[in-house]
Coordinates of C-alpha atoms in Angstrom, one line a residue:
Chain A
M3 CA -2.9 -14.8 38.2
E4 CA -1.4 -12.3 35.8
R5 CA 2.0 -11.1 37.0
R6 CA 2.1 -7.4 36.4
E7 CA 5.4 -6.3 35.0
R8 CA 7.0 -3.5 37.0
Y9 CA 9.0 -0.6 35.7
S10 CA 12.5 -1.8 36.3
A11 CA 16.1 -1.2 35.0
P12 CA 15.9 -3.5 32.0
I13 CA 12.7 -1.8 30.9
L14 CA 14.3 1.6 31.2
V15 CA 17.1 0.3 28.9
L16 CA 14.6 -0.9 26.4
E17 CA 12.8 2.4 26.6
L18 CA 15.9 4.4 25.8
A19 CA 16.9 2.1 22.9
A20 CA 13.4 2.4 21.4
A21 CA 13.4 6.1 21.9
L22 CA 16.8 6.3 20.1
L23 CA 15.5 4.3 17.2
A24 CA 12.4 6.5 17.1
L25 CA 14.6 9.5 16.7
L26 CA 16.3 7.8 13.9
F27 CA 12.9 7.1 12.3
L28 CA 12.1 10.9 12.5
T29 CA 15.4 12.3 11.1
P30 CA 14.2 12.3 7.5
F31 CA 11.4 14.6 8.6
Y32 CA 13.8 16.8 10.4
F33 CA 15.9 17.1 7.3
I34 CA 13.0 18.0 5.1
I35 CA 11.5 20.6 7.5
A36 CA 14.8 22.2 8.5
N37 CA 16.0 22.6 4.9
S38 CA 12.8 23.6 3.4
F39 CA 13.3 27.1 5.0
K40 CA 16.8 27.6 3.8
T41 CA 18.3 29.2 0.7
L42 CA 19.9 26.8 -1.7
G43 CA 23.4 28.1 -0.7
E44 CA 22.7 27.3 3.0
I45 CA 21.5 23.8 2.2
L46 CA 24.6 23.0 0.2
I47 CA 26.9 24.3 2.9
N48 CA 25.3 22.4 5.8
A49 CA 22.1 20.3 5.4
A50 CA 22.1 19.2 9.1
S51 CA 21.7 22.6 10.9
W52 CA 18.5 24.3 11.8
P53 CA 17.8 27.3 9.5
T54 CA 19.2 30.6 10.7
E55 CA 16.2 32.5 9.3
Y56 CA 12.9 31.2 7.9
N57 CA 12.4 31.8 4.2
W58 CA 8.6 31.5 4.0
D59 CA 9.2 32.7 0.5
N60 CA 10.1 29.2 -0.5
Y61 CA 6.7 28.0 0.5
S62 CA 4.7 30.7 -1.2
K63 CA 6.5 30.2 -4.5
V64 CA 6.0 26.5 -4.4
W65 CA 2.4 26.8 -3.4
K66 CA 1.7 28.7 -6.6
Q67 CA 3.9 26.6 -8.9
I68 CA 2.4 23.3 -7.8
N69 CA -1.0 24.9 -7.9
F70 CA -1.6 23.3 -4.5
P71 CA -5.3 24.3 -4.1
L72 CA -6.1 22.5 -7.3
V73 CA -4.1 19.3 -6.7
F74 CA -5.3 19.1 -3.2
T75 CA -8.9 19.5 -4.2
N76 CA -8.5 16.8 -6.9
S77 CA -6.9 14.4 -4.4
L78 CA -9.6 15.1 -1.9
L79 CA -12.6 14.7 -4.3
I80 CA -11.2 11.6 -6.0
T81 CA -10.6 10.0 -2.6
V82 CA -13.9 11.0 -1.1
F83 CA -16.0 9.9 -4.0
S84 CA -14.1 6.6 -4.5
V85 CA -14.2 5.7 -0.8
A86 CA -17.9 6.5 -0.5
G87 CA -18.6 4.5 -3.7
I88 CA -16.6 1.5 -2.6
V89 CA -18.4 1.4 0.8
L90 CA -21.7 1.6 -0.9
I91 CA -21.2 -1.0 -3.6
S92 CA -19.3 -3.4 -1.5
T93 CA -21.6 -3.4 1.5
M94 CA -24.6 -4.1 -0.8
C95 CA -22.8 -6.7 -2.8
A96 CA -21.4 -8.5 0.3
Y97 CA -24.9 -8.4 2.0
R98 CA -26.5 -10.1 -1.0
L99 CA -23.7 -12.7 -1.3
V100 CA -24.0 -13.7 2.3
R101 CA -27.8 -13.8 2.4
R102 CA -28.5 -15.4 -1.0
P103 CA -25.6 -18.0 -1.5
T104 CA -26.9 -19.1 -4.9
A105 CA -24.5 -20.9 -7.3
F106 CA -23.9 -17.7 -9.2
N107 CA -23.3 -15.6 -6.1
N108 CA -20.8 -18.1 -4.7
L109 CA -19.0 -18.1 -8.0
L110 CA -18.8 -14.4 -7.9
F111 CA -17.6 -14.4 -4.3
N112 CA -14.8 -16.8 -5.2
A113 CA -13.9 -14.8 -8.4
L114 CA -13.7 -11.5 -6.4
V115 CA -11.5 -13.1 -3.7
A116 CA -9.2 -14.7 -6.3
S117 CA -8.9 -11.5 -8.2
M118 CA -7.1 -9.9 -5.2
I119 CA -3.9 -11.6 -6.2
I120 CA -3.8 -9.9 -9.6
P121 CA -1.2 -7.1 -9.4
F122 CA -2.3 -3.7 -10.8
Q123 CA 0.7 -3.7 -13.2
S124 CA -0.6 -6.8 -14.9
I125 CA -3.7 -5.1 -16.1
M126 CA -2.8 -1.5 -16.3
L127 CA -2.0 -1.4 -20.0
Q128 CA -5.2 -3.0 -21.1
L129 CA -7.0 -0.8 -18.6
V130 CA -5.7 2.3 -20.3
R131 CA -7.2 1.0 -23.6
V132 CA -10.5 0.0 -22.1
T133 CA -11.0 3.3 -20.2
S134 CA -10.3 5.4 -23.3
L135 CA -12.7 3.3 -25.3
I136 CA -15.6 3.9 -23.0
E137 CA -14.8 7.5 -22.3
L138 CA -13.6 7.1 -18.7
R139 CA -10.1 8.3 -19.4
G140 CA -9.4 12.0 -18.8
H141 CA -12.4 12.4 -16.5
M142 CA -12.6 12.4 -12.7
Y143 CA -15.6 10.0 -12.7
G144 CA -13.4 7.7 -14.8
I145 CA -10.7 7.6 -12.1
V146 CA -13.3 7.1 -9.5
A147 CA -14.8 4.2 -11.5
C148 CA -11.4 2.5 -11.7
Y149 CA -11.0 2.8 -7.9
L150 CA -14.5 1.3 -7.5
G151 CA -13.4 -1.7 -9.5
F152 CA -10.1 -2.2 -7.8
G153 CA -11.4 -1.4 -4.3
L154 CA -14.4 -3.7 -4.4
P155 CA -12.8 -7.2 -3.9
L156 CA -11.0 -6.6 -0.6
S157 CA -13.7 -4.4 0.8
M158 CA -16.4 -6.8 -0.2
F159 CA -14.4 -9.6 1.5
L160 CA -14.1 -7.7 4.8
F161 CA -17.8 -6.9 4.8
H162 CA -18.7 -10.5 3.9
G163 CA -16.8 -11.8 6.9
F164 CA -18.6 -9.3 9.2
I165 CA -22.1 -9.7 7.8
K166 CA -21.9 -13.5 8.4
S167 CA -21.8 -12.7 12.1
V168 CA -24.9 -10.5 12.0
P169 CA -27.9 -12.6 13.3
I170 CA -30.5 -13.0 10.7
E171 CA -33.3 -12.9 13.3
I172 CA -33.0 -9.1 13.5
E173 CA -33.8 -8.9 9.8
E174 CA -36.6 -11.4 10.0
A175 CA -38.2 -9.3 12.8
A176 CA -38.0 -6.2 10.6
V177 CA -39.6 -8.0 7.7
V178 CA -42.5 -9.1 10.0
D179 CA -42.9 -5.5 11.0
G180 CA -43.4 -4.7 7.3
S181 CA -40.0 -3.5 6.2
S182 CA -39.0 -3.9 2.6
P183 CA -35.7 -5.8 1.7
Y184 CA -34.1 -2.4 0.9
G185 CA -35.4 -0.9 4.2
V186 CA -33.9 -3.9 6.1
F187 CA -30.5 -3.3 4.5
W188 CA -30.5 0.5 5.0
R189 CA -32.1 0.8 8.4
I190 CA -31.0 -2.4 10.1
V191 CA -27.9 -4.0 8.5
F192 CA -25.9 -0.9 7.3
P193 CA -25.8 0.8 10.7
L194 CA -24.6 -2.4 12.3
L195 CA -21.6 -2.4 9.9
S196 CA -20.1 0.8 11.2
P197 CA -17.0 -0.7 12.9
I198 CA -15.9 -2.5 9.7
I199 CA -16.9 0.5 7.6
V200 CA -14.2 2.5 9.6
T201 CA -11.6 -0.1 8.6
V202 CA -12.6 -0.1 4.9
V203 CA -12.7 3.7 4.8
I204 CA -9.2 3.9 6.3
L205 CA -7.5 1.2 4.2
N206 CA -9.0 2.7 1.0
T207 CA -8.3 6.3 1.9
L208 CA -4.6 5.7 2.5
W209 CA -4.3 3.7 -0.7
I210 CA -6.2 6.0 -3.0
W211 CA -4.7 9.2 -1.5
N212 CA -1.2 8.0 -2.1
D213 CA -1.7 6.2 -5.4
Y214 CA 0.4 7.3 -8.3
L215 CA 0.2 4.8 -11.1
L216 CA -3.5 4.6 -11.6
P217 CA -4.2 8.4 -11.9
V218 CA -1.1 8.9 -14.0
L219 CA -2.4 6.4 -16.5
V220 CA -6.1 7.3 -16.4
I221 CA -5.9 11.1 -16.3
G222 CA -4.8 11.1 -20.0
G223 CA -4.1 14.5 -21.3
N224 CA -6.3 16.3 -18.7
K225 CA -3.8 18.1 -16.5
N226 CA -6.6 19.7 -14.5
L227 CA -7.0 16.4 -12.8
T228 CA -3.5 16.3 -11.4
T229 CA -3.4 14.8 -7.9
I230 CA -0.9 15.5 -5.1
P231 CA 1.5 12.6 -5.9
L232 CA 1.4 13.5 -9.6
G233 CA 1.9 17.2 -9.0
I234 CA 4.8 16.6 -6.7
T235 CA 6.4 14.2 -9.1
K236 CA 6.3 16.6 -11.9
F237 CA 7.5 19.5 -9.8
F238 CA 10.3 17.4 -8.4
G239 CA 11.4 16.4 -11.9
Q240 CA 11.8 20.0 -12.8
Y241 CA 13.6 21.1 -9.7
T242 CA 15.8 18.1 -8.9
K243 CA 18.8 20.1 -7.9
Q244 CA 16.9 23.1 -6.6
W245 CA 16.3 21.7 -3.1
N246 CA 15.1 25.0 -1.7
L247 CA 12.0 24.6 -3.9
A248 CA 11.8 20.8 -4.0
L249 CA 11.8 20.4 -0.2
P250 CA 9.0 22.8 0.6
G251 CA 7.0 21.1 -2.2
L252 CA 7.5 17.8 -0.4
A253 CA 6.6 19.2 2.9
I254 CA 3.3 20.6 1.6
G255 CA 2.7 17.3 -0.2
I256 CA 3.0 15.2 2.9
A257 CA 1.3 17.6 5.4
P258 CA -2.4 16.6 4.7
V259 CA -1.9 12.9 5.1
I260 CA 0.2 13.4 8.3
A261 CA -2.5 15.6 9.7
F262 CA -5.1 13.0 8.8
F263 CA -3.1 10.4 10.6
L264 CA -2.4 12.3 13.7
F265 CA -6.1 13.3 14.1
L266 CA -7.5 9.9 13.5
Q267 CA -4.6 7.8 14.8
K268 CA -6.7 5.6 17.1
Y269 CA -9.1 4.6 14.4
I270 CA -6.4 4.1 11.8
V271 CA -4.4 1.7 13.9
E272 CA -7.5 -0.2 15.0
G273 CA -8.8 -0.2 11.5
I274 CA -5.6 -1.6 10.1
T275 CA -5.4 -4.3 12.7
A276 CA -9.0 -5.4 12.1
G277 CA -8.5 -5.4 8.4
S278 CA -5.4 -7.6 8.5
I279 CA -6.7 -10.1 11.0
K280 CA -9.9 -10.6 9.0
G281 CA -8.0 -10.5 5.7
Chain B
M6 CA -44.2 -11.4 -8.4
K7 CA -41.8 -13.0 -5.9
R8 CA -39.5 -14.0 -8.7
Y9 CA -39.4 -10.5 -10.1
S10 CA -38.7 -9.0 -6.7
E11 CA -35.8 -11.5 -6.2
W12 CA -34.3 -10.5 -9.6
L13 CA -34.7 -6.8 -8.8
Q14 CA -32.9 -7.3 -5.5
Q15 CA -30.1 -9.2 -7.1
T16 CA -29.6 -6.5 -9.7
V17 CA -29.8 -3.6 -7.2
F18 CA -27.4 -5.2 -4.6
V19 CA -24.9 -7.0 -6.8
G20 CA -25.3 -5.2 -10.1
P21 CA -23.2 -2.1 -9.5
G22 CA -20.3 -4.0 -8.0
L23 CA -20.4 -6.7 -10.7
L24 CA -20.4 -4.0 -13.4
F25 CA -17.4 -2.2 -12.1
F26 CA -15.5 -5.4 -11.4
I27 CA -16.2 -6.7 -15.0
V28 CA -15.3 -3.5 -16.8
I29 CA -12.3 -2.4 -14.7
V30 CA -10.7 -5.7 -13.6
F31 CA -12.1 -8.7 -15.5
I32 CA -12.1 -7.5 -19.1
P33 CA -8.6 -6.0 -19.0
F34 CA -7.4 -9.1 -17.3
L35 CA -8.8 -11.4 -20.1
L36 CA -7.5 -9.0 -22.8
G37 CA -4.1 -9.4 -21.3
F38 CA -4.0 -13.0 -22.3
Y39 CA -4.8 -12.1 -25.9
Y40 CA -2.4 -9.1 -26.2
S41 CA 0.5 -11.2 -24.9
F42 CA 0.5 -12.9 -28.2
T43 CA 0.3 -9.8 -30.4
D44 CA 2.4 -6.9 -31.5
W45 CA -0.1 -4.4 -29.9
N46 CA 1.1 -0.8 -30.0
G47 CA -1.2 0.4 -27.2
L48 CA -3.6 2.1 -29.5
D49 CA -5.7 0.3 -32.0
M50 CA -7.0 -3.1 -30.7
D51 CA -7.9 -4.4 -34.1
K52 CA -4.5 -3.6 -35.6
A53 CA -2.8 -5.8 -33.1
R54 CA -1.4 -8.7 -35.2
W55 CA -1.2 -12.2 -33.7
T56 CA 2.5 -13.1 -33.4
G57 CA 2.2 -16.3 -31.5
L58 CA 4.9 -17.0 -29.0
H59 CA 7.2 -14.3 -30.4
N60 CA 6.9 -12.0 -27.4
F61 CA 7.9 -14.8 -25.1
E62 CA 10.9 -15.7 -27.2
L63 CA 11.9 -12.0 -27.0
I64 CA 11.5 -12.1 -23.2
A65 CA 13.5 -15.3 -22.9
S66 CA 16.5 -13.6 -24.4
D67 CA 15.9 -10.2 -22.7
T68 CA 18.7 -9.9 -20.1
N69 CA 17.1 -6.7 -18.7
F70 CA 14.0 -8.6 -17.8
W71 CA 15.8 -11.4 -16.1
N72 CA 18.0 -8.9 -14.2
S73 CA 14.9 -7.2 -13.0
F74 CA 13.6 -10.6 -12.0
W75 CA 16.6 -11.4 -9.9
F76 CA 16.6 -7.9 -8.5
T77 CA 13.0 -8.3 -7.4
I78 CA 13.6 -11.8 -5.9
K79 CA 16.7 -10.6 -4.0
F80 CA 14.8 -7.4 -2.9
T81 CA 11.8 -9.4 -1.7
V82 CA 13.9 -11.9 0.3
V83 CA 16.0 -9.2 2.0
T84 CA 13.1 -6.8 2.8
V85 CA 10.7 -9.5 4.0
I86 CA 13.2 -10.7 6.5
A87 CA 14.4 -7.3 7.6
A88 CA 11.0 -5.7 7.9
N89 CA 9.5 -8.5 9.8
V90 CA 12.4 -9.0 12.2
L91 CA 12.4 -5.3 12.9
A92 CA 8.6 -5.1 13.3
F93 CA 8.6 -8.2 15.6
L94 CA 11.3 -6.8 17.8
L95 CA 9.5 -3.4 18.0
A96 CA 6.3 -5.2 18.9
L97 CA 8.0 -7.1 21.6
V98 CA 9.5 -4.0 23.1
L99 CA 6.3 -1.9 22.7
T100 CA 4.1 -4.4 24.5
K101 CA 6.2 -3.9 27.6
P102 CA 5.0 -1.2 30.0
L103 CA 7.1 1.6 28.6
K104 CA 6.2 5.1 29.7
T105 CA 6.4 6.5 26.1
R106 CA 5.0 3.5 24.3
N107 CA 2.0 5.2 22.7
I108 CA 4.0 8.0 21.2
L109 CA 6.7 5.5 20.1
R110 CA 4.1 3.4 18.3
T111 CA 2.9 6.5 16.6
I112 CA 6.4 7.4 15.4
F113 CA 7.2 4.0 14.1
F114 CA 3.9 3.8 12.2
L115 CA 4.1 7.4 10.8
P116 CA 6.2 6.7 7.6
N117 CA 3.5 4.2 6.5
V118 CA 0.8 6.8 5.9
I119 CA 3.0 8.6 3.3
G120 CA 2.9 7.1 -0.1
G121 CA 5.9 5.5 -1.8
I122 CA 6.3 8.3 -4.3
L123 CA 6.7 11.1 -1.8
L124 CA 8.8 8.9 0.6
G125 CA 11.2 8.1 -2.3
F126 CA 11.7 11.8 -3.0
I127 CA 12.2 12.6 0.7
W128 CA 14.9 9.9 0.8
Q129 CA 16.5 11.0 -2.4
F130 CA 17.4 14.2 -0.5
I131 CA 18.5 12.3 2.6
F132 CA 20.8 10.0 0.5
T133 CA 22.3 12.6 -1.7
K134 CA 22.5 15.6 0.6
G135 CA 21.7 14.5 4.2
F136 CA 24.1 11.5 4.2
S137 CA 27.0 13.5 2.7
T138 CA 26.5 16.2 5.4
I139 CA 26.5 13.6 8.2
G140 CA 29.5 12.0 6.5
E141 CA 31.4 15.3 6.6
L142 CA 30.5 15.9 10.2
T143 CA 31.2 12.4 11.5
N144 CA 33.7 10.9 9.0
L145 CA 31.8 7.6 9.1
P146 CA 32.5 5.8 5.8
F147 CA 28.9 4.5 5.7
F148 CA 27.6 8.0 5.0
N149 CA 30.3 8.8 2.4
L150 CA 29.3 6.0 0.0
P151 CA 27.9 7.2 -3.3
W152 CA 24.3 6.4 -2.2
L153 CA 21.9 5.7 -5.1
G154 CA 24.9 6.2 -7.5
T155 CA 25.9 2.5 -7.9
P156 CA 23.8 -0.6 -8.4
R157 CA 24.7 -1.9 -5.0
T158 CA 24.0 1.3 -3.0
G159 CA 20.9 1.8 -5.1
F160 CA 19.6 -1.7 -4.1
W161 CA 20.3 -1.1 -0.4
G162 CA 18.9 2.4 -0.6
I163 CA 15.6 1.1 -1.7
V164 CA 15.8 -1.7 0.9
I165 CA 16.3 0.8 3.7
V166 CA 13.4 3.0 2.6
F167 CA 11.1 0.1 2.1
V168 CA 11.9 -1.3 5.6
W169 CA 11.5 2.1 7.1
Q170 CA 8.1 2.4 5.5
T171 CA 6.8 -1.1 6.1
A172 CA 8.0 -2.1 9.6
G173 CA 5.5 0.1 11.4
Y174 CA 2.5 -1.4 9.7
M175 CA 3.7 -4.9 10.5
M176 CA 4.5 -3.8 14.1
V177 CA 0.9 -2.9 14.6
I178 CA -0.3 -6.3 13.5
Y179 CA 2.3 -8.1 15.7
I180 CA 1.3 -5.9 18.7
A181 CA -2.3 -6.9 18.2
A182 CA -1.3 -10.6 18.1
L183 CA 0.9 -10.3 21.2
A184 CA -1.8 -8.6 23.1
G185 CA -4.1 -11.4 22.3
L186 CA -1.9 -14.2 23.7
P187 CA -3.7 -16.2 26.4
K188 CA -2.0 -15.1 29.7
D189 CA -2.7 -18.4 31.5
L190 CA -0.7 -20.3 28.9
L191 CA 2.4 -18.0 29.3
E192 CA 2.0 -18.2 33.1
A193 CA 1.8 -22.0 33.0
A194 CA 5.0 -22.2 30.9
R195 CA 6.8 -19.9 33.3
I196 CA 5.8 -22.0 36.3
D197 CA 7.1 -25.0 34.4
G198 CA 10.5 -23.2 34.4
A199 CA 10.7 -21.9 30.9
N200 CA 13.1 -19.0 30.5
Y201 CA 12.5 -16.0 28.2
W202 CA 13.9 -17.5 25.0
Q203 CA 12.1 -20.8 25.5
L204 CA 8.9 -19.0 26.1
L205 CA 9.4 -16.9 23.0
R206 CA 10.3 -19.9 20.8
S207 CA 7.9 -22.5 22.0
V208 CA 4.9 -20.5 23.1
T209 CA 4.8 -16.9 21.7
V210 CA 5.9 -17.6 18.1
P211 CA 3.7 -20.6 17.5
M212 CA 0.7 -18.9 19.0
I213 CA 1.0 -15.8 16.8
M214 CA 1.6 -17.8 13.7
P215 CA -1.6 -16.4 12.0
A216 CA -0.2 -12.9 12.4
I217 CA 3.1 -14.0 11.0
T218 CA 1.3 -15.5 8.0
I219 CA -0.5 -12.2 7.3
C220 CA 2.7 -10.1 7.8
L221 CA 4.8 -12.3 5.5
F222 CA 2.0 -12.3 2.9
L223 CA 1.6 -8.5 3.0
T224 CA 5.4 -7.8 2.9
T225 CA 6.1 -10.5 0.2
S226 CA 3.4 -9.3 -2.1
N227 CA 4.2 -5.6 -1.6
A228 CA 7.9 -6.1 -2.0
F229 CA 7.4 -8.1 -5.2
K230 CA 5.1 -5.5 -6.6
M231 CA 7.3 -2.6 -5.5
F232 CA 7.0 0.3 -8.0
D233 CA 6.6 3.7 -6.5
L234 CA 9.8 3.7 -4.5
N235 CA 11.7 2.5 -7.5
L236 CA 10.4 5.3 -9.6
S237 CA 11.0 8.1 -7.2
L238 CA 14.3 6.9 -5.7
T239 CA 16.5 5.6 -8.5
K240 CA 14.2 5.5 -11.6
G241 CA 15.7 2.0 -12.1
G242 CA 19.2 3.5 -12.4
P243 CA 22.1 3.7 -12.8
G244 CA 21.2 2.3 -16.2
T245 CA 18.6 -0.4 -15.6
S246 CA 20.5 -2.0 -12.7
T247 CA 17.9 -1.3 -10.0
Q248 CA 14.7 -1.9 -12.1
S249 CA 12.1 -3.9 -10.3
L250 CA 9.9 -6.2 -12.3
A251 CA 6.9 -3.9 -12.1
F252 CA 9.0 -1.0 -13.3
N253 CA 10.4 -3.1 -16.1
V254 CA 6.8 -3.8 -17.4
Y255 CA 6.0 -0.2 -17.1
A256 CA 9.1 1.0 -18.9
E257 CA 8.6 -1.6 -21.7
A258 CA 5.2 -0.3 -22.5
L259 CA 5.3 3.4 -21.8
N260 CA 8.9 4.2 -22.7
N261 CA 9.5 1.7 -25.5
N262 CA 5.9 1.8 -26.7
R263 CA 5.9 -2.0 -27.0
Y264 CA 2.6 -2.7 -25.4
G265 CA 2.2 -6.3 -26.7
L266 CA 5.6 -7.2 -25.2
G267 CA 4.8 -5.2 -22.1
T268 CA 1.5 -7.2 -21.7
A269 CA 3.4 -10.5 -22.1
K270 CA 5.8 -9.4 -19.3
A271 CA 2.8 -8.3 -17.2
M272 CA 1.2 -11.7 -17.5
L273 CA 4.4 -13.5 -16.5
F274 CA 4.6 -11.0 -13.6
F275 CA 1.1 -12.0 -12.6
I276 CA 2.1 -15.7 -12.7
G277 CA 5.2 -14.9 -10.6
V278 CA 3.3 -13.0 -8.0
S279 CA 0.7 -15.8 -7.7
I280 CA 3.2 -18.6 -7.3
I281 CA 5.3 -16.8 -4.7
T282 CA 2.4 -15.6 -2.5
I283 CA 0.5 -18.8 -2.7
T284 CA 3.6 -20.9 -1.8
Q285 CA 4.4 -18.6 1.0
V286 CA 0.9 -18.6 2.5
W287 CA 0.8 -22.4 2.2
L288 CA 4.2 -22.9 3.9
T289 CA 3.4 -20.6 6.9
K290 CA -0.2 -21.8 7.2
R291 CA 1.1 -25.3 7.9
K292 CA 2.9 -24.0 11.0
E293 CA -0.3 -22.5 12.6
V294 CA -1.3 -24.2 15.8
E295 CA -4.3 -23.9 18.2
A296 CA -3.9 -23.3 22.0

């Protein structure tokens, strides 16, 4: 019989301790928000107080200088196209590798899994060269193409593990009913993958949205492709000591991903758990 | 006809993935081995002259590189221990029936969704302005240190932010593992008279060993590859005293324009990452048990 733990004094102590630590975890956000509304003078005098009046001015200035609508759209488009592409190519690839374990396909599977250990920094310099040679550098589709290449191995691996547990009898029944191999994949297998697709979407979205190094190397001279991390970095470099501008910039920069997290929290935590246990 | 259909399916299903993998990952990776032995300047591939082991000789006597190496090793050891201990303790507490446990889990996980670049900038403000204000108000010497201004405080500054960012993620994995513990096993040990610590040491920890393997793997490889925080918090400074390996590779190529040398470092970096993560997984895997 399971003994249900009751709410007792030791638990109350734990709860208070955890709550205190949580407040500590949140203080950086407090500092950013509170100071983002102050004038520079106010920040320098006392960075810990809540602002006496709200300078929304700070925000509107920064919004224009970062060109937030542009960088936000870039981040969004790059993330959406890359994640959709990764899901598409890695489900198809994983499906084939599971159902047709030929010598070549097994070799490919092992190569993809082994490649996960290669750190991005080990190939970034050569990647810059390769992407400029084949006209990927400086284009949004080029950045997306890079994410497809780097996102494939882990996503394929997660789908591979999942597809192995899908009973082949369902597919055989569909073939008997006259479905083509492509129809079997699209109408039968793909819908069954939805739980693990959620995981793959979340892991890749957080990674691509926050990534700095790949876009900074592959955007080349095309400043119209600046993403949020790049835009904020450049802005921050220019206004290092002007906190009254740098801080609202940061606040705008982190707002979208925090909103994304708070809305989809349940899926994100479940997705990450599933992703790590399988991986 | 059947053969043709098989070929077509292979191409349609595997082709796109294979193409992107070869162009984006495989070819650059192979090129890396070649460029490591040349004086490549980052531009013309055909003008890269073969220089044999010259790059590796340069690296052997490059004190900056070896300082970065030790910095990264030290950083990895400290953060892996700190992040996992904190995450495990949080998971233990947050699997108890606390009234606020859902919101607490959310808060501890929150820093993780923000990327390293922006987190680093946030903390730059905290360290330089926030800490000094708290220092003035409380007079605690900890807050009056020259944060990020010296090699030592720079190192610990990055450690603090990395742990703050990572602990929540690992906590989520540990919580899932703790929730999956077989209740009857815990109950049996309790009836046999095991106290809390014995239970933790002899039942809980061995049973969640797979989660420990995963968390150690994730933290080790992330800490060893740490770049974003380094760039946005200290830029490797003061001087080059807080340069991580990944940052050193980046700086060699993009600031010094020595791509051949940078590639050679990058290849050594790859070998280092492989050895460390494989050894670590092998060591912890041996400790995994079945109920």
